[in-house]
CSV table of C-alpha atoms in Angstrom, one decimal:
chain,number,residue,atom,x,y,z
R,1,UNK,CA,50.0,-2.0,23.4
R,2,UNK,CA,52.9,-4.4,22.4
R,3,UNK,CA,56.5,-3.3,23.6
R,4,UNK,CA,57.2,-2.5,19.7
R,5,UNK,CA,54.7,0.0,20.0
R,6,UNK,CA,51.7,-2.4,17.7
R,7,UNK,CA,48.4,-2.7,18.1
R,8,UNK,CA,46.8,-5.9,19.7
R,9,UNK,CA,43.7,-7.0,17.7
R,10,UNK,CA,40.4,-5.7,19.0
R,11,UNK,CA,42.0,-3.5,22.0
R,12,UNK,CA,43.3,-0.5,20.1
R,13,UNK,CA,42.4,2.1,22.9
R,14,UNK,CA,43.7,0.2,25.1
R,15,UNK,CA,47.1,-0.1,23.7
R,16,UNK,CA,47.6,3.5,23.2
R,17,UNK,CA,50.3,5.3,25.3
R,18,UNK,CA,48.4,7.0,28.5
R,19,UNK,CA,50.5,9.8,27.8
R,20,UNK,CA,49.3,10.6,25.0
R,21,UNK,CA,46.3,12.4,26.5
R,22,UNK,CA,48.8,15.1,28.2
R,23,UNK,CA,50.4,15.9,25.5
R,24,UNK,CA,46.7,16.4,23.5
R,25,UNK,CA,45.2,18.3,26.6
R,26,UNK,CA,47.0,22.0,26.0
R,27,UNK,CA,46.2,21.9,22.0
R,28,UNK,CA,42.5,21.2,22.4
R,29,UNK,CA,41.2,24.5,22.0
R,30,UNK,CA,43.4,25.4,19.1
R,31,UNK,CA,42.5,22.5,17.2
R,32,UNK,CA,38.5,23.1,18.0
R,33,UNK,CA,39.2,26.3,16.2
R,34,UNK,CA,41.1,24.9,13.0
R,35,UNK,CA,37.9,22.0,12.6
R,36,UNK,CA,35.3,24.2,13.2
R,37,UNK,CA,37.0,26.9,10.4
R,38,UNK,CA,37.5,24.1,8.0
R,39,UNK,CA,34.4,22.4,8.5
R,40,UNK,CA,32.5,25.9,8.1
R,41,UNK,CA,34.9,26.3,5.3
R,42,UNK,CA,33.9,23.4,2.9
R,43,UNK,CA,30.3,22.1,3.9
R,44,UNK,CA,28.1,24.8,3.2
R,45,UNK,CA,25.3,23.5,5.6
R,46,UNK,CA,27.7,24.8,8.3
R,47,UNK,CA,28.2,28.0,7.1
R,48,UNK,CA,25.5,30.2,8.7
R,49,UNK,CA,27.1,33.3,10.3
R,50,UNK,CA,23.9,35.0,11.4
R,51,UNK,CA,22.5,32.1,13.5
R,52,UNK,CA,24.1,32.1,16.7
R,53,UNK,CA,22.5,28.8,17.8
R,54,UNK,CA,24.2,26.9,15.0
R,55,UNK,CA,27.3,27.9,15.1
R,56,UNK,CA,27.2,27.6,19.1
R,57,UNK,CA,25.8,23.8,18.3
R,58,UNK,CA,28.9,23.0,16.0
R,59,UNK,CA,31.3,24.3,18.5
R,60,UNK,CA,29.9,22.1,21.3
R,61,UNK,CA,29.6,18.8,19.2
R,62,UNK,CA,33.3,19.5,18.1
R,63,UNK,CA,34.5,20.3,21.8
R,64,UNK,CA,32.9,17.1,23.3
R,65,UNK,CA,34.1,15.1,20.3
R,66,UNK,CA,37.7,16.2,21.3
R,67,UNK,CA,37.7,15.9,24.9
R,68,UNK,CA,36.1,12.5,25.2
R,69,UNK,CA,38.6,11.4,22.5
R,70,UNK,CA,41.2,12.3,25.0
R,71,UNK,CA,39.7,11.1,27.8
R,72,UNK,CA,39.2,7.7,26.5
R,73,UNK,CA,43.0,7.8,25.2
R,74,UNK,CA,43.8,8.5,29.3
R,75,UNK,CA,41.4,5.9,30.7
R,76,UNK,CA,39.9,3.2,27.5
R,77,UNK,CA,37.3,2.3,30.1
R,78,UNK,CA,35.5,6.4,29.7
R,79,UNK,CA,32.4,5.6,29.4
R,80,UNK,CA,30.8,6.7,25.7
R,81,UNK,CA,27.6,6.8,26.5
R,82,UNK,CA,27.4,10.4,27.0
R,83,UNK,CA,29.1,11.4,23.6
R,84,UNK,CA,27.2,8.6,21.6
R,85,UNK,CA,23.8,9.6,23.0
R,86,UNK,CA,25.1,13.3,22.3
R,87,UNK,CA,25.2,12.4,18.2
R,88,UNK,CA,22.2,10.1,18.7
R,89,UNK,CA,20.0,13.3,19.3
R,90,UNK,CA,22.0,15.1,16.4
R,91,UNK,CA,20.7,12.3,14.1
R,92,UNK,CA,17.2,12.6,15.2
R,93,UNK,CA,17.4,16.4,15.3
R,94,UNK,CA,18.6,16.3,11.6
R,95,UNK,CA,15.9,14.2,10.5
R,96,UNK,CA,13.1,15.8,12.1
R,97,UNK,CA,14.4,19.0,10.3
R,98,UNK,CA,13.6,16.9,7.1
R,99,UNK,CA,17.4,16.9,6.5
R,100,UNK,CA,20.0,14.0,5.6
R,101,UNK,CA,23.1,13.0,7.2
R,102,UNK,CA,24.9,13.6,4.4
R,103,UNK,CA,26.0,16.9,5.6
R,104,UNK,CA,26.9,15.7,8.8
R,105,UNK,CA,29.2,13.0,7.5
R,106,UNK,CA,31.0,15.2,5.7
R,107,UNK,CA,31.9,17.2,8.5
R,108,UNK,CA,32.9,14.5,10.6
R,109,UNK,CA,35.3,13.1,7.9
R,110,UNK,CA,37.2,17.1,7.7
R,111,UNK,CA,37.1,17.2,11.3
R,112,UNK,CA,38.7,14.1,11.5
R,113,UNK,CA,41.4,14.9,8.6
R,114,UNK,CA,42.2,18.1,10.8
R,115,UNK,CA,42.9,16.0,13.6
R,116,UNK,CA,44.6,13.8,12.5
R,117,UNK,CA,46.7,16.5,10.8
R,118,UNK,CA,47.5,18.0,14.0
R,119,UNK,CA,47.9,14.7,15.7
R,120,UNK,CA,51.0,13.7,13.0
R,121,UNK,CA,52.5,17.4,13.3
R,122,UNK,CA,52.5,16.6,17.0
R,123,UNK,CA,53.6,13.4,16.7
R,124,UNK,CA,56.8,14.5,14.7
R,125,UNK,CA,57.7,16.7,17.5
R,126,UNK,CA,57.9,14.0,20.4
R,127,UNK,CA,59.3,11.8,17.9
R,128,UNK,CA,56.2,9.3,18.4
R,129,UNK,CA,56.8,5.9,16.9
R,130,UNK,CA,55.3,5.1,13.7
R,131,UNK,CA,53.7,2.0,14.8
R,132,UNK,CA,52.0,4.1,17.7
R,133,UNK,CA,50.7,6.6,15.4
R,134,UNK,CA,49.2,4.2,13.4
R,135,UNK,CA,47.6,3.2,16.4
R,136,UNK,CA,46.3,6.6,16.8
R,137,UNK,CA,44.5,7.0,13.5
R,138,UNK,CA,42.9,3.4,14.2
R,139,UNK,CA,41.3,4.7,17.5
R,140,UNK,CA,40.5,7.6,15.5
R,141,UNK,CA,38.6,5.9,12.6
R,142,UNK,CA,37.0,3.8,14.7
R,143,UNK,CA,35.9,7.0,16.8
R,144,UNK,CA,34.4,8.3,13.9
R,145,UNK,CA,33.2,5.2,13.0
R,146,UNK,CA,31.1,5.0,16.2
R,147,UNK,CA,30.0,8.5,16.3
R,148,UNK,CA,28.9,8.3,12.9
R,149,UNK,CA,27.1,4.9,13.4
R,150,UNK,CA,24.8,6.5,16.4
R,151,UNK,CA,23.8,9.6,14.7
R,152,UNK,CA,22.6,7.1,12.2
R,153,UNK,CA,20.8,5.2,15.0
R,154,UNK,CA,19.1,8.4,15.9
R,155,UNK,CA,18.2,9.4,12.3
R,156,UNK,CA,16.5,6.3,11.3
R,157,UNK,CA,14.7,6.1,15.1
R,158,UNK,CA,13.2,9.9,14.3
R,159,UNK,CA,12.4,8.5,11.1
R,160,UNK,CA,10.5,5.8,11.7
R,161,UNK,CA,8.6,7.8,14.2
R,162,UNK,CA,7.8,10.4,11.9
R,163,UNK,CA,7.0,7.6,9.7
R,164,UNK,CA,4.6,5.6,12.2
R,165,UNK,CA,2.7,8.6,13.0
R,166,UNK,CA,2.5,9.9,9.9
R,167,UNK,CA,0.7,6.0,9.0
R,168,UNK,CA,-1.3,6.6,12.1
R,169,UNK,CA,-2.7,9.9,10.5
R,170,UNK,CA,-3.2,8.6,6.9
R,171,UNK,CA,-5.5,5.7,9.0
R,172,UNK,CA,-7.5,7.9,11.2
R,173,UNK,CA,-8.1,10.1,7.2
R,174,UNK,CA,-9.3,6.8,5.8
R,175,UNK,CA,-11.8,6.2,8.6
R,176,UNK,CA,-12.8,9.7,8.2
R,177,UNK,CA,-13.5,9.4,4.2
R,178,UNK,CA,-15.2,6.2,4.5
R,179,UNK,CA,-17.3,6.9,7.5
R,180,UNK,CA,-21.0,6.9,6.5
R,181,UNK,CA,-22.5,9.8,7.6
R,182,UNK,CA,-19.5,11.3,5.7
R,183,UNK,CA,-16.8,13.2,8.2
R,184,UNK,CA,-17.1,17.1,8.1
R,185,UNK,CA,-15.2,18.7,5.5
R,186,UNK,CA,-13.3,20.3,7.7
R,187,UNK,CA,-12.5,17.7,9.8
R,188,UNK,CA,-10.8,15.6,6.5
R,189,UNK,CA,-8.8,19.0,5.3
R,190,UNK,CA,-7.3,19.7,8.8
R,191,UNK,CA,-6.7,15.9,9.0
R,192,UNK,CA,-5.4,15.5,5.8
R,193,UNK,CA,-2.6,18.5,6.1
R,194,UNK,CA,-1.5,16.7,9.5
R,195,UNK,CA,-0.9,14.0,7.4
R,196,UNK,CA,1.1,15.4,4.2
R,197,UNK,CA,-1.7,13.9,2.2
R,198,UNK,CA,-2.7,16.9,-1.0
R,199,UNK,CA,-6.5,17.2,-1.1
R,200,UNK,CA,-7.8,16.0,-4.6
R,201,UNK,CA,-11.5,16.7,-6.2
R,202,UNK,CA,-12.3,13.0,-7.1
R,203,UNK,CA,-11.0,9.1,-5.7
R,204,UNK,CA,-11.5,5.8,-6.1
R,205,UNK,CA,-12.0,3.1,-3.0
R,206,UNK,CA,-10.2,-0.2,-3.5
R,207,UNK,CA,-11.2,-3.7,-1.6
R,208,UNK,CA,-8.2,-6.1,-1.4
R,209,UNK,CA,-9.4,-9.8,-1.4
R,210,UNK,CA,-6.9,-11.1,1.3
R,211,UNK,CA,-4.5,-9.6,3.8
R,212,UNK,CA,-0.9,-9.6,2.7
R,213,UNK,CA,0.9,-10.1,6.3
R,214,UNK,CA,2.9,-13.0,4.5
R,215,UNK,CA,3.0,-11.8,1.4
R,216,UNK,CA,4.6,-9.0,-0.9
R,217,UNK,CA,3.1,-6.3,0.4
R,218,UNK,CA,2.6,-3.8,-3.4
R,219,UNK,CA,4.4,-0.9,-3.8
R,220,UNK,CA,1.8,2.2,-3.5
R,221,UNK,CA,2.5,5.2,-5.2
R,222,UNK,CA,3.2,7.3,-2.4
R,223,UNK,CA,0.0,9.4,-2.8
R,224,UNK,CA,-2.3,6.5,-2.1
R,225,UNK,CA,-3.7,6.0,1.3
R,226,UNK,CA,-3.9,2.7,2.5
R,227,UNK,CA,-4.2,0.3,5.2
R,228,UNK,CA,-3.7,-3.5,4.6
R,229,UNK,CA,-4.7,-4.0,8.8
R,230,UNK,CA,-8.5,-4.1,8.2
R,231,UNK,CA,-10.9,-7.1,7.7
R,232,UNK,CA,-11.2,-5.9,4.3
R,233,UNK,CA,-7.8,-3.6,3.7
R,234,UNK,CA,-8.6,-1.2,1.8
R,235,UNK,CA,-6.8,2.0,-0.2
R,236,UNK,CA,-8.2,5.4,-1.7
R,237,UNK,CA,-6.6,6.2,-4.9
R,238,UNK,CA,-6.5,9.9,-5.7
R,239,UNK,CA,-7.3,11.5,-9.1
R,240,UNK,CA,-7.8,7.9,-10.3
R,241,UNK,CA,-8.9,9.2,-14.2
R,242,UNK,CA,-5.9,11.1,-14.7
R,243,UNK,CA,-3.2,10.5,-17.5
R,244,UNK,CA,-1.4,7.0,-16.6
R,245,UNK,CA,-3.0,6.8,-13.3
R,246,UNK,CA,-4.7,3.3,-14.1
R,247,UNK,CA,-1.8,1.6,-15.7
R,248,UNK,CA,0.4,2.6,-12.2
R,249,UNK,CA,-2.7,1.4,-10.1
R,250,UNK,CA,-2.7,-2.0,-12.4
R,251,UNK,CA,0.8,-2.1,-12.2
R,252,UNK,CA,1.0,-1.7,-8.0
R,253,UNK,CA,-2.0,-4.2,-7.7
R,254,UNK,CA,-0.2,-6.8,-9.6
R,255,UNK,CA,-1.0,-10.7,-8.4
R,256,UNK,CA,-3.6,-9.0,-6.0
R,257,UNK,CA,-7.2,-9.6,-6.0
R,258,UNK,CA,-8.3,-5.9,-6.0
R,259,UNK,CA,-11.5,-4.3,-6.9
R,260,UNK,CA,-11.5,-0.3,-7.6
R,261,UNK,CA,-14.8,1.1,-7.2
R,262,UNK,CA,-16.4,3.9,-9.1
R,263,UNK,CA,-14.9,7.4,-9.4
R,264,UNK,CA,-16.6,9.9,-7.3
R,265,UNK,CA,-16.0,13.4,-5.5
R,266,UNK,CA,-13.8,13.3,-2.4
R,267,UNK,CA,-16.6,13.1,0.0
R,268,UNK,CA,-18.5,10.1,-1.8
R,269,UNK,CA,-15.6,8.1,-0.9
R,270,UNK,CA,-17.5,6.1,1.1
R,271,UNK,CA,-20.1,5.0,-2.0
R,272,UNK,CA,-16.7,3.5,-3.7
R,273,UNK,CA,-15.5,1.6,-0.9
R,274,UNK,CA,-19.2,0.2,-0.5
R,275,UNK,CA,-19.2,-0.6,-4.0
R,276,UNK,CA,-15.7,-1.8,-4.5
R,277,UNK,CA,-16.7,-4.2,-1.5
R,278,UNK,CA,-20.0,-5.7,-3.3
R,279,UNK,CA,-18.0,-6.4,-6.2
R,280,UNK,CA,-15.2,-7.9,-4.4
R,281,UNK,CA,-18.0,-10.2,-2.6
R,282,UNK,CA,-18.9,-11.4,-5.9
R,283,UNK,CA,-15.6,-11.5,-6.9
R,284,UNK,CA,-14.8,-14.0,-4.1
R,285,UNK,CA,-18.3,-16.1,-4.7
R,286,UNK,CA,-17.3,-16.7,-8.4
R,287,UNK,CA,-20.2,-14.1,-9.9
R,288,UNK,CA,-17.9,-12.3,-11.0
R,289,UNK,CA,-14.8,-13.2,-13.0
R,290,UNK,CA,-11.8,-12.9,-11.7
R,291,UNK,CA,-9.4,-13.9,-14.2
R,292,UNK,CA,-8.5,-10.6,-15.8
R,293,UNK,CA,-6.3,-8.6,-13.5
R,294,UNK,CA,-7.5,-5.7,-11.5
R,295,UNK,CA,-11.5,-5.6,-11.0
R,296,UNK,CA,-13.1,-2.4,-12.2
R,297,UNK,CA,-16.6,-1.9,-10.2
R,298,UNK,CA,-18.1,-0.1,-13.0
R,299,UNK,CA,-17.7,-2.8,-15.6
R,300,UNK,CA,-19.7,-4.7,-13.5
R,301,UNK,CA,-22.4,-2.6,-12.3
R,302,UNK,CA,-25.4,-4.5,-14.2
R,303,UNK,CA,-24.8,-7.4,-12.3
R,304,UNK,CA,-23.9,-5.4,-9.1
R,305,UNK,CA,-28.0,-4.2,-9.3
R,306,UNK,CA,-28.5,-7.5,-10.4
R,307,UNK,CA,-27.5,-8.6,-6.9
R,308,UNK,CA,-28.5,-5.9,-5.0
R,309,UNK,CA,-31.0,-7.3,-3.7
R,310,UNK,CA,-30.9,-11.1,-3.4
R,311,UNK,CA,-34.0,-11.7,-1.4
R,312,UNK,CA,-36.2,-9.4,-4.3
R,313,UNK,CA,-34.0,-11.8,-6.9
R,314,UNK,CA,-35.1,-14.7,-5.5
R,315,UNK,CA,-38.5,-14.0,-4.6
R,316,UNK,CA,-38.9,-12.8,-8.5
R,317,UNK,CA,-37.7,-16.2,-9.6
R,318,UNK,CA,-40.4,-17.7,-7.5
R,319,UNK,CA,-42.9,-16.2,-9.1
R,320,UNK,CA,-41.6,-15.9,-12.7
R,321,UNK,CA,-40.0,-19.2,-12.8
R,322,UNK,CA,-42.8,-21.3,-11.2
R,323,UNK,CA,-43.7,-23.1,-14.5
R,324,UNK,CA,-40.4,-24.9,-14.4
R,325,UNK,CA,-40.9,-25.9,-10.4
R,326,UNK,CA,-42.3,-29.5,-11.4
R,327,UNK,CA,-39.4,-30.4,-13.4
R,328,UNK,CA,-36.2,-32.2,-12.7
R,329,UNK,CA,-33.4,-29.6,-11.7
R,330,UNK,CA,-31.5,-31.0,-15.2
R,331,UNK,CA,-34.9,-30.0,-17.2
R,332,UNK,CA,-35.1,-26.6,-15.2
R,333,UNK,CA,-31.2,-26.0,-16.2
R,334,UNK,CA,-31.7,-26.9,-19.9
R,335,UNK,CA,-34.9,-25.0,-20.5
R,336,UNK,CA,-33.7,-21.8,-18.6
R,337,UNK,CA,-30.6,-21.9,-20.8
R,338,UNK,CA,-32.7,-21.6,-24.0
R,339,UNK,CA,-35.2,-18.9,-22.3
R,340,UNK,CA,-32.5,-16.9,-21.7
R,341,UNK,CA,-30.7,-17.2,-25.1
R,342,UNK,CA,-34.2,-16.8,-26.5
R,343,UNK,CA,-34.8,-13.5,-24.6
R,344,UNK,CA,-31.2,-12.1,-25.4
R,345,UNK,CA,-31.2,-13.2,-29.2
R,346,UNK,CA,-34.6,-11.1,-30.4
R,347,UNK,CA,-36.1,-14.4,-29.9
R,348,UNK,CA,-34.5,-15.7,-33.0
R,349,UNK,CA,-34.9,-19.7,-32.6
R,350,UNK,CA,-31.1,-20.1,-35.0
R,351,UNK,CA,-29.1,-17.8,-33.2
R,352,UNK,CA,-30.4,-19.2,-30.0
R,353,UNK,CA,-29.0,-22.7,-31.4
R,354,UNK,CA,-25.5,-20.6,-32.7
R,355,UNK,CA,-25.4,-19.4,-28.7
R,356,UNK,CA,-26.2,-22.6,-27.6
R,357,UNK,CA,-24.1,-24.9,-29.6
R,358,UNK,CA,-27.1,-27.3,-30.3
R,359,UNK,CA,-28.6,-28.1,-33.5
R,360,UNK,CA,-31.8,-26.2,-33.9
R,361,UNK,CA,-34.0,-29.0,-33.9
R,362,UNK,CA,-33.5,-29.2,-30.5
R,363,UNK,CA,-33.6,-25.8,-29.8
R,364,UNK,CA,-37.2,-25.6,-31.4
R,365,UNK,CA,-38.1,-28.7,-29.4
R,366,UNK,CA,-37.2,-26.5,-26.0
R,367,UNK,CA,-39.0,-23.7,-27.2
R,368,UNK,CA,-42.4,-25.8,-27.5
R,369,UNK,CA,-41.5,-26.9,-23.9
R,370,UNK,CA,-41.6,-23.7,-23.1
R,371,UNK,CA,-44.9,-21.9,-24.6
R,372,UNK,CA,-46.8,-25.0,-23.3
R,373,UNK,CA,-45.2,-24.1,-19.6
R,374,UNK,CA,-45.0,-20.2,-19.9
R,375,UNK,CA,-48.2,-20.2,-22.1
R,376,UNK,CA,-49.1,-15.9,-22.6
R,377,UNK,CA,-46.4,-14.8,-20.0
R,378,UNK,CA,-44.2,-14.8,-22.7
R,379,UNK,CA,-46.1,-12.6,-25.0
R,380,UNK,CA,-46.1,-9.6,-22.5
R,381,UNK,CA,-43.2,-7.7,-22.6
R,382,UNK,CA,-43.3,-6.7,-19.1
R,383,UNK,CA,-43.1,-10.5,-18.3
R,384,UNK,CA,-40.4,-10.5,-20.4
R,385,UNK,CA,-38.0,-8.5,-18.9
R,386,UNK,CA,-38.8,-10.1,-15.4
R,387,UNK,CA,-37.6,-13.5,-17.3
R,388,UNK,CA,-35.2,-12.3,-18.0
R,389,UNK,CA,-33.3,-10.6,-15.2
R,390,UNK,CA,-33.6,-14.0,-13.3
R,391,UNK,CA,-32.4,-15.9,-16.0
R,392,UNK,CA,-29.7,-13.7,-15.9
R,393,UNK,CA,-28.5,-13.8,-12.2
R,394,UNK,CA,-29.7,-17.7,-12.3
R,395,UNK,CA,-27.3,-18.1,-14.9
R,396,UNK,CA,-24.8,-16.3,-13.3
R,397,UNK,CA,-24.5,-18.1,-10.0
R,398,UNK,CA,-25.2,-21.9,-12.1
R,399,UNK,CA,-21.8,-20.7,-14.7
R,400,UNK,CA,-19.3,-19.5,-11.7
R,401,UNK,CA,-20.6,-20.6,-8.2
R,402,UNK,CA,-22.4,-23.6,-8.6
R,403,UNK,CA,-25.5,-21.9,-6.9
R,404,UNK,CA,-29.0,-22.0,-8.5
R,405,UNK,CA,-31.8,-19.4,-8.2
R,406,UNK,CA,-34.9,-22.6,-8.1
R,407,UNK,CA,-38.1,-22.2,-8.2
R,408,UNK,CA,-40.3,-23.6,-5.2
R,409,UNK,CA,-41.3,-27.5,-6.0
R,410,UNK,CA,-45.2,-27.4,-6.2
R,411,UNK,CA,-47.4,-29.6,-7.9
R,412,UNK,CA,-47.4,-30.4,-12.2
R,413,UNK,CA,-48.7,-27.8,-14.5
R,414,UNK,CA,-50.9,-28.9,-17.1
R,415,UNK,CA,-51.1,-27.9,-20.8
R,416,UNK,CA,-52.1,-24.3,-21.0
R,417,UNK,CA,-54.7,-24.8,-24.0
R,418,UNK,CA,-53.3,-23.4,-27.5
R,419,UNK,CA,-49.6,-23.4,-28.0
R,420,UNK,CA,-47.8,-19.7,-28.8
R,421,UNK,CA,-45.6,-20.1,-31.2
R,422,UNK,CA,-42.2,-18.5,-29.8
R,423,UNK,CA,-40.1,-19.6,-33.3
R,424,UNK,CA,-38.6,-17.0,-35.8
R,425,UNK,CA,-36.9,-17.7,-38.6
């Protein structure tokens, strides 16, 4: 301290009078009394005159505050580890009672105006210098100040633990639900209430296209489990057919390539995250469309059995297919086209023109292509449908991947004898 009794910038224990603690020493326990009244008086929290404990806690935190203030104003080299780690373990006590601090700051801030109402009655009695007790409420604020800050410390430390194992748990209950065998009933309720997570009757399984470690990772409704870690990360959604539930899902998923698999009871979970990762798969080859927000398995799911399968697809296209294996891959593309838009039209040779944006000239010109290839295949209806299933997931892959279900090359059909006539209207 300055011979006028200020405060030099940065040292303000240090500048204090060292007699200062002596004078403090003889009023400590009478001022313990007066904070712990008038913090029991106006924060309820602190108010519990059955519990022992509690009130024996308070008194303790108040008496160390005091004396280490005291000490530190004798010797500004005390050491604060002691008191600091003390309110360190009073934040991560508070929060692991699920409380705030915001009862404990407020008893800090009338502990402090009590002393620093005794410290200015006291003050007027030795006739302390203005400038010097000003110095003495800076200390004391900045006491506060650092008490205050390590109880924080403490809090968010607890928290974060509580918060890490509580992410831990909610992982280990997504392995569990999308284990195949499914986990034990059992096993997911007792896992479930470790992990604050209510049970619900039905859930859907979400696949995530990418991993979002540098990007904005969404903001999930807190009842959704999910972990972004995996190969594929992944989320269960709970209840997802309830009122609003797919506008919030939507609306979380936003600028994410996400696929929601089917709805199905708790323990299915595993048949939606199977599911939601097919269609993703498709999703990411270009089968599937991808250009209208979140993916919904089940608006997909004729093209999901479509691809089931791929080896049974493509051996099918083999077989069905082989009249077009003698023909230039341009030919094949054209007359598969107008099959297809021949099959799905009623086999109405103008509407098949209207789909196909040709004149229907052409379109009959195909179509005699095709009897003289297909021949009686294509008066079975049997045949038919075999058509046209692998016109279907040809057409699919040729549209949005660039892939091609082809038949195998093999030597020039001839004419098949009398033409059927495959033209109506």
């Amino acid at each position: 301290m300055a011979n006028d009794g200020s405060t030099t910038s940065g040292r303000p224990w240090a500048d204090l009078p060292r007699e200062l603690a002596d004078h403090m020493r003889p009023h400590l326990d009478e001022v313990a009394d007066d904070m712990i009244q008038e913090i029991q008086t106006r924060v309820r929290e602190y108010d519990r005159p059955g519990d022992g404990s509690y009130s024996g806690t308070l008194r303790l935190a108040v008496e160390r505050v005091l004396h280490f203030f005291v000490e530190r104003v004798a010797d500004p080299g005390h050491d604060p580890a002691p008191v600091t780690d003390f309110f360190r373990a009073i934040g991560r006590g508070e929060a692991g009672e699920g409380r705030s601090l915001d009862a404990m700051q407020t008893a800090m801030r009338v502990g402090g105006m009590v002393a620093w109402r005794r410290m200015t009655e006291g003050a007027e009695a030795l006739q302390v210098p203005p400038r010097t007790l000003g110095a003495v409420g800076e200390v004391l604020m900045q006491f506060q100040d650092e008490l205050a800050h390590a109880a924080a410390e403490g809090f968010s430390q607890a928290k974060a633990a509580v918060a890490g194992e509580m992410q831990r748990r909610r992982k280990r209950l997504l392995d569990l639900l999308f284990a195949d065998p499914p986990a034990a009933q059992e096993a997911i309720a007792d896992l479930a209430a470790a992990a604050h997570w209510p049970v619900p009757r039905t859930v859907a399984a979400v696949a995530l296209g990418r991993h979002h470690a540098d990007t904005r990772q969404p903001a999930f409704p807190p009842d959704v489990l999910a972990d972004l870690t995996r190969r594929t990360p992944s989320l269960i959604i709970p209840d997802p057919d309830g009122p609003g539930r797919a506008k919030l899902v939507d609306r979380a998923l936003s600028g994410t390539l996400a696929v929601v698999g089917p709805t199905v009871p708790l323990m299915e979970a595993a048949r939606s995250i199977q599911w939601a990762r097919k269609t993703l798969c498709l999703v990411q080859r270009g089968v599937i469309e991808a250009d209208s927000g979140v993916i919904r398995s089940v608006e997909h799911m004729s093209t999901l059995i479509l691809f089931q399968d791929e080896g049974l697809i493509t051996s099918l296209a083999d077989l069905r297919l082989a009249p077009l294996a003698h023909l230039r891959a341009s030919q094949q593309d054209r007359l598969a086209e107008t099959l297809l838009a021949w099959l799905q039209s009623g086999r109405n040779a103008n509407e098949v023109a209207m789909r196909l944006h040709v004149h229907p000239q052409t379109v009959r010109y195909r179509l005699r292509q095709l009897e003289e290839l297909f021949g009686d295949q294509l008066l079975d209806p049997d045949l038919r449908f075999d058509l046209e299933i692998v016109l279907r997931a040809r057409a699919l892959l040729a549209d949005n991947a660039g892939e091609r279900i082809m038949p195998p090359a093999r030597a020039a059909v001839g004419e098949s004898g009398e033409v059927v006539s495959l033209r109506r209207g």
